[in-house]
Amino acid sequence: MTTNENTTAATHRDETRNPEHTPRISWAEQVPEVYKAMVRLDAAARRGVDPVLLELVKIRTSQLNHCAYCLDMHSKDALAAGESVDRIIQLSAWEESRHFYTAKEVAALELTEAITVLTDGFVPDEVFERAAKEFTEQELAQLIAAINVINAWNRFAVSTRMVPGHYTPGQFK
């Protein structure tokens, strides 16, 4: 395909896309103290958590919560941090793609799902125990905090219909 053909194909794809939705409300502007508290909580929760592992957890949580805004953000941040496209793509099917991840990452992803999707009303003991074997108590406590914080961010973004696609890697770091 020539450069001109590539440009034409890209333009055609853009022309056929649906329009962006409009956000319902700018919650950060309406409740700035809550937003600032979330930013501080996020910073505290991620201390000591491996940045790549943290992005994998944030992406998986955002997939489970159907948060397109956070998927956009954390996929871009993960790529900018050197994460591979393959590992990001495989996150939605990590149980069948365990060979892409370390034992520690698998334990974190399993814990992420158990905390995010509380279908049984609790985190199963065996899930917690597998995570406890891979992380120190301090690391595990930080990971649990980070998982809960991204769930909160997802809920703000989904409920207010934040628009994905405009995030630049590292924009909010």
GROMACS .gro file of N, CA and C in nm, residues 93-151:
model
  177
   93ALA      N    1  -0.787  -1.243   2.850
   93ALA     CA    2  -0.793  -1.390   2.853
   93ALA      C    3  -0.673  -1.446   2.928
   94TRP      N    4  -0.629  -1.378   3.034
   94TRP     CA    5  -0.507  -1.415   3.104
   94TRP      C    6  -0.509  -1.558   3.157
   95GLU      N    7  -0.626  -1.608   3.193
   95GLU     CA    8  -0.631  -1.745   3.247
   95GLU      C    9  -0.588  -1.848   3.143
   96GLU      N   10  -0.618  -1.820   3.017
   96GLU     CA   11  -0.576  -1.909   2.908
   96GLU      C   12  -0.439  -1.871   2.854
   97SER      N   13  -0.388  -1.758   2.897
   97SER     CA   14  -0.260  -1.706   2.847
   97SER      C   15  -0.161  -1.687   2.960
   98ARG      N   16  -0.166  -1.774   3.059
   98ARG     CA   17  -0.078  -1.761   3.176
   98ARG      C   18   0.070  -1.755   3.140
   99HIS      N   19   0.106  -1.819   3.031
   99HIS     CA   20   0.247  -1.824   2.993
   99HIS      C   21   0.303  -1.686   2.953
  100PHE      N   22   0.218  -1.587   2.937
  100PHE     CA   23   0.263  -1.451   2.910
  100PHE      C   24   0.307  -1.379   3.038
  101TYR      N   25   0.271  -1.434   3.153
  101TYR     CA   26   0.287  -1.364   3.281
  101TYR      C   27   0.366  -1.446   3.381
  102THR      N   28   0.425  -1.377   3.478
  102THR     CA   29   0.496  -1.444   3.586
  102THR      C   30   0.395  -1.496   3.688
  103ALA      N   31   0.440  -1.582   3.777
  103ALA     CA   32   0.353  -1.635   3.883
  103ALA      C   33   0.302  -1.520   3.970
  104LYS      N   34   0.386  -1.423   3.995
  104LYS     CA   35   0.346  -1.306   4.075
  104LYS      C   36   0.237  -1.226   4.005
  105GLU      N   37   0.252  -1.206   3.875
  105GLU     CA   38   0.151  -1.133   3.799
  105GLU      C   39   0.019  -1.208   3.793
  106VAL      N   40   0.026  -1.339   3.776
  106VAL     CA   41  -0.096  -1.420   3.774
  106VAL      C   42  -0.168  -1.411   3.908
  107ALA      N   43  -0.094  -1.417   4.017
  107ALA     CA   44  -0.155  -1.405   4.149
  107ALA      C   45  -0.220  -1.268   4.165
  108ALA      N   46  -0.155  -1.164   4.115
  108ALA     CA   47  -0.211  -1.029   4.123
  108ALA      C   48  -0.336  -1.016   4.038
  109LEU      N   49  -0.335  -1.074   3.919
  109LEU     CA   50  -0.452  -1.068   3.831
  109LEU      C   51  -0.569  -1.145   3.891
  110GLU      N   52  -0.541  -1.260   3.950
  110GLU     CA   53  -0.646  -1.339   4.014
  110GLU      C   54  -0.706  -1.262   4.132
  111LEU      N   55  -0.621  -1.198   4.211
  111LEU     CA   56  -0.670  -1.117   4.324
  111LEU      C   57  -0.749  -0.996   4.272
  112THR      N   58  -0.702  -0.936   4.165
  112THR     CA   59  -0.772  -0.823   4.103
  112THR      C   60  -0.914  -0.861   4.067
  113GLU      N   61  -0.930  -0.975   4.002
  113GLU     CA   62  -1.064  -1.020   3.963
  113GLU      C   63  -1.151  -1.051   4.084
  114ALA      N   64  -1.093  -1.113   4.185
  114ALA     CA   65  -1.171  -1.148   4.304
  114ALA      C   66  -1.219  -1.023   4.377
  115ILE      N   67  -1.136  -0.920   4.383
  115ILE     CA   68  -1.175  -0.795   4.451
  115ILE      C   69  -1.274  -0.716   4.366
  116THR      N   70  -1.251  -0.713   4.236
  116THR     CA   71  -1.334  -0.632   4.146
  116THR      C   72  -1.472  -0.691   4.124
  117VAL      N   73  -1.480  -0.821   4.111
  117VAL     CA   74  -1.606  -0.890   4.083
  117VAL      C   75  -1.642  -0.973   4.206
  118LEU      N   76  -1.702  -0.909   4.302
  118LEU     CA   77  -1.734  -0.978   4.428
  118LEU      C   78  -1.861  -1.061   4.416
  119THR      N   79  -1.862  -1.152   4.320
  119THR     CA   80  -1.983  -1.232   4.294
  119THR      C   81  -2.020  -1.323   4.410
  120ASP      N   82  -1.921  -1.369   4.484
  120ASP     CA   83  -1.950  -1.455   4.599
  120ASP      C   84  -1.958  -1.376   4.728
  121GLY      N   85  -1.941  -1.245   4.719
  121GLY     CA   86  -1.950  -1.160   4.835
  121GLY      C   87  -1.822  -1.152   4.916
  122PHE      N   88  -1.716  -1.218   4.870
  122PHE     CA   89  -1.589  -1.214   4.941
  122PHE      C   90  -1.478  -1.259   4.848
  123VAL      N   91  -1.355  -1.235   4.889
  123VAL     CA   92  -1.238  -1.284   4.816
  123VAL      C   93  -1.210  -1.424   4.868
  124PRO      N   94  -1.212  -1.525   4.782
  124PRO     CA   95  -1.188  -1.662   4.827
  124PRO      C   96  -1.053  -1.679   4.896
  125ASP      N   97  -1.050  -1.760   5.000
  125ASP     CA   98  -0.927  -1.785   5.076
  125ASP      C   99  -0.813  -1.832   4.987
  126GLU      N  100  -0.843  -1.922   4.894
  126GLU     CA  101  -0.736  -1.977   4.809
  126GLU      C  102  -0.674  -1.870   4.718
  127VAL      N  103  -0.754  -1.775   4.674
  127VAL     CA  104  -0.702  -1.664   4.593
  127VAL      C  105  -0.610  -1.577   4.678
  128PHE      N  106  -0.656  -1.544   4.796
  128PHE     CA  107  -0.574  -1.462   4.887
  128PHE      C  108  -0.444  -1.535   4.923
  129GLU      N  109  -0.454  -1.664   4.951
  129GLU     CA  110  -0.335  -1.742   4.989
  129GLU      C  111  -0.233  -1.749   4.877
  130ARG      N  112  -0.280  -1.764   4.753
  130ARG     CA  113  -0.185  -1.765   4.640
  130ARG      C  114  -0.114  -1.630   4.628
  131ALA      N  115  -0.188  -1.523   4.648
  131ALA     CA  116  -0.126  -1.390   4.643
  131ALA      C  117  -0.029  -1.372   4.759
  132ALA      N  118  -0.067  -1.421   4.875
  132ALA     CA  119   0.019  -1.408   4.994
  132ALA      C  120   0.151  -1.484   4.977
  133LYS      N  121   0.152  -1.586   4.894
  133LYS     CA  122   0.276  -1.661   4.868
  133LYS      C  123   0.370  -1.583   4.776
  134GLU      N  124   0.316  -1.495   4.695
  134GLU     CA  125   0.395  -1.420   4.598
  134GLU      C  126   0.438  -1.282   4.646
  135PHE      N  127   0.367  -1.228   4.744
  135PHE     CA  128   0.392  -1.093   4.792
  135PHE      C  129   0.417  -1.094   4.942
  136THR      N  130   0.499  -1.000   4.990
  136THR     CA  131   0.513  -0.981   5.134
  136THR      C  132   0.382  -0.921   5.185
  137GLU      N  133   0.362  -0.918   5.314
  137GLU     CA  134   0.239  -0.857   5.368
  137GLU      C  135   0.227  -0.712   5.327
  138GLN      N  136   0.337  -0.639   5.333
  138GLN     CA  137   0.337  -0.498   5.293
  138GLN      C  138   0.300  -0.484   5.145
  139GLU      N  139   0.362  -0.564   5.059
  139GLU     CA  140   0.332  -0.559   4.916
  139GLU      C  141   0.186  -0.595   4.889
  140LEU      N  142   0.138  -0.696   4.960
  140LEU     CA  143   0.000  -0.740   4.942
  140LEU      C  144  -0.099  -0.631   4.984
  141ALA      N  145  -0.068  -0.566   5.096
  141ALA     CA  146  -0.154  -0.457   5.143
  141ALA      C  147  -0.156  -0.343   5.042
  142GLN      N  148  -0.039  -0.310   4.985
  142GLN     CA  149  -0.032  -0.204   4.882
  142GLN      C  150  -0.109  -0.245   4.758
  143LEU      N  151  -0.095  -0.371   4.718
  143LEU     CA  152  -0.166  -0.420   4.599
  143LEU      C  153  -0.317  -0.413   4.619
  144ILE      N  154  -0.363  -0.455   4.735
  144ILE     CA  155  -0.507  -0.449   4.765
  144ILE      C  156  -0.555  -0.304   4.760
  145ALA      N  157  -0.476  -0.214   4.815
  145ALA     CA  158  -0.512  -0.071   4.811
  145ALA      C  159  -0.518  -0.023   4.666
  146ALA      N  160  -0.419  -0.059   4.586
  146ALA     CA  161  -0.415  -0.016   4.446
  146ALA      C  162  -0.534  -0.070   4.367
  147ILE      N  163  -0.571  -0.194   4.391
  147ILE     CA  164  -0.686  -0.255   4.323
  147ILE      C  165  -0.814  -0.181   4.360
  148ASN      N  166  -0.830  -0.149   4.486
  148ASN     CA  167  -0.950  -0.077   4.529
  148ASN      C  168  -0.954   0.064   4.474
  149VAL      N  169  -0.840   0.130   4.464
  149VAL     CA  170  -0.836   0.266   4.411
  149VAL      C  171  -0.873   0.268   4.263
  150ILE      N  172  -0.820   0.175   4.182
  150ILE     CA  173  -0.856   0.176   4.040
  150ILE      C  174  -1.003   0.143   4.023
  151ASN      N  175  -1.058   0.059   4.109
  151ASN     CA  176  -1.202   0.034   4.103
  151ASN      C  177  -1.281   0.163   4.128
   0.00000   0.00000   0.00000
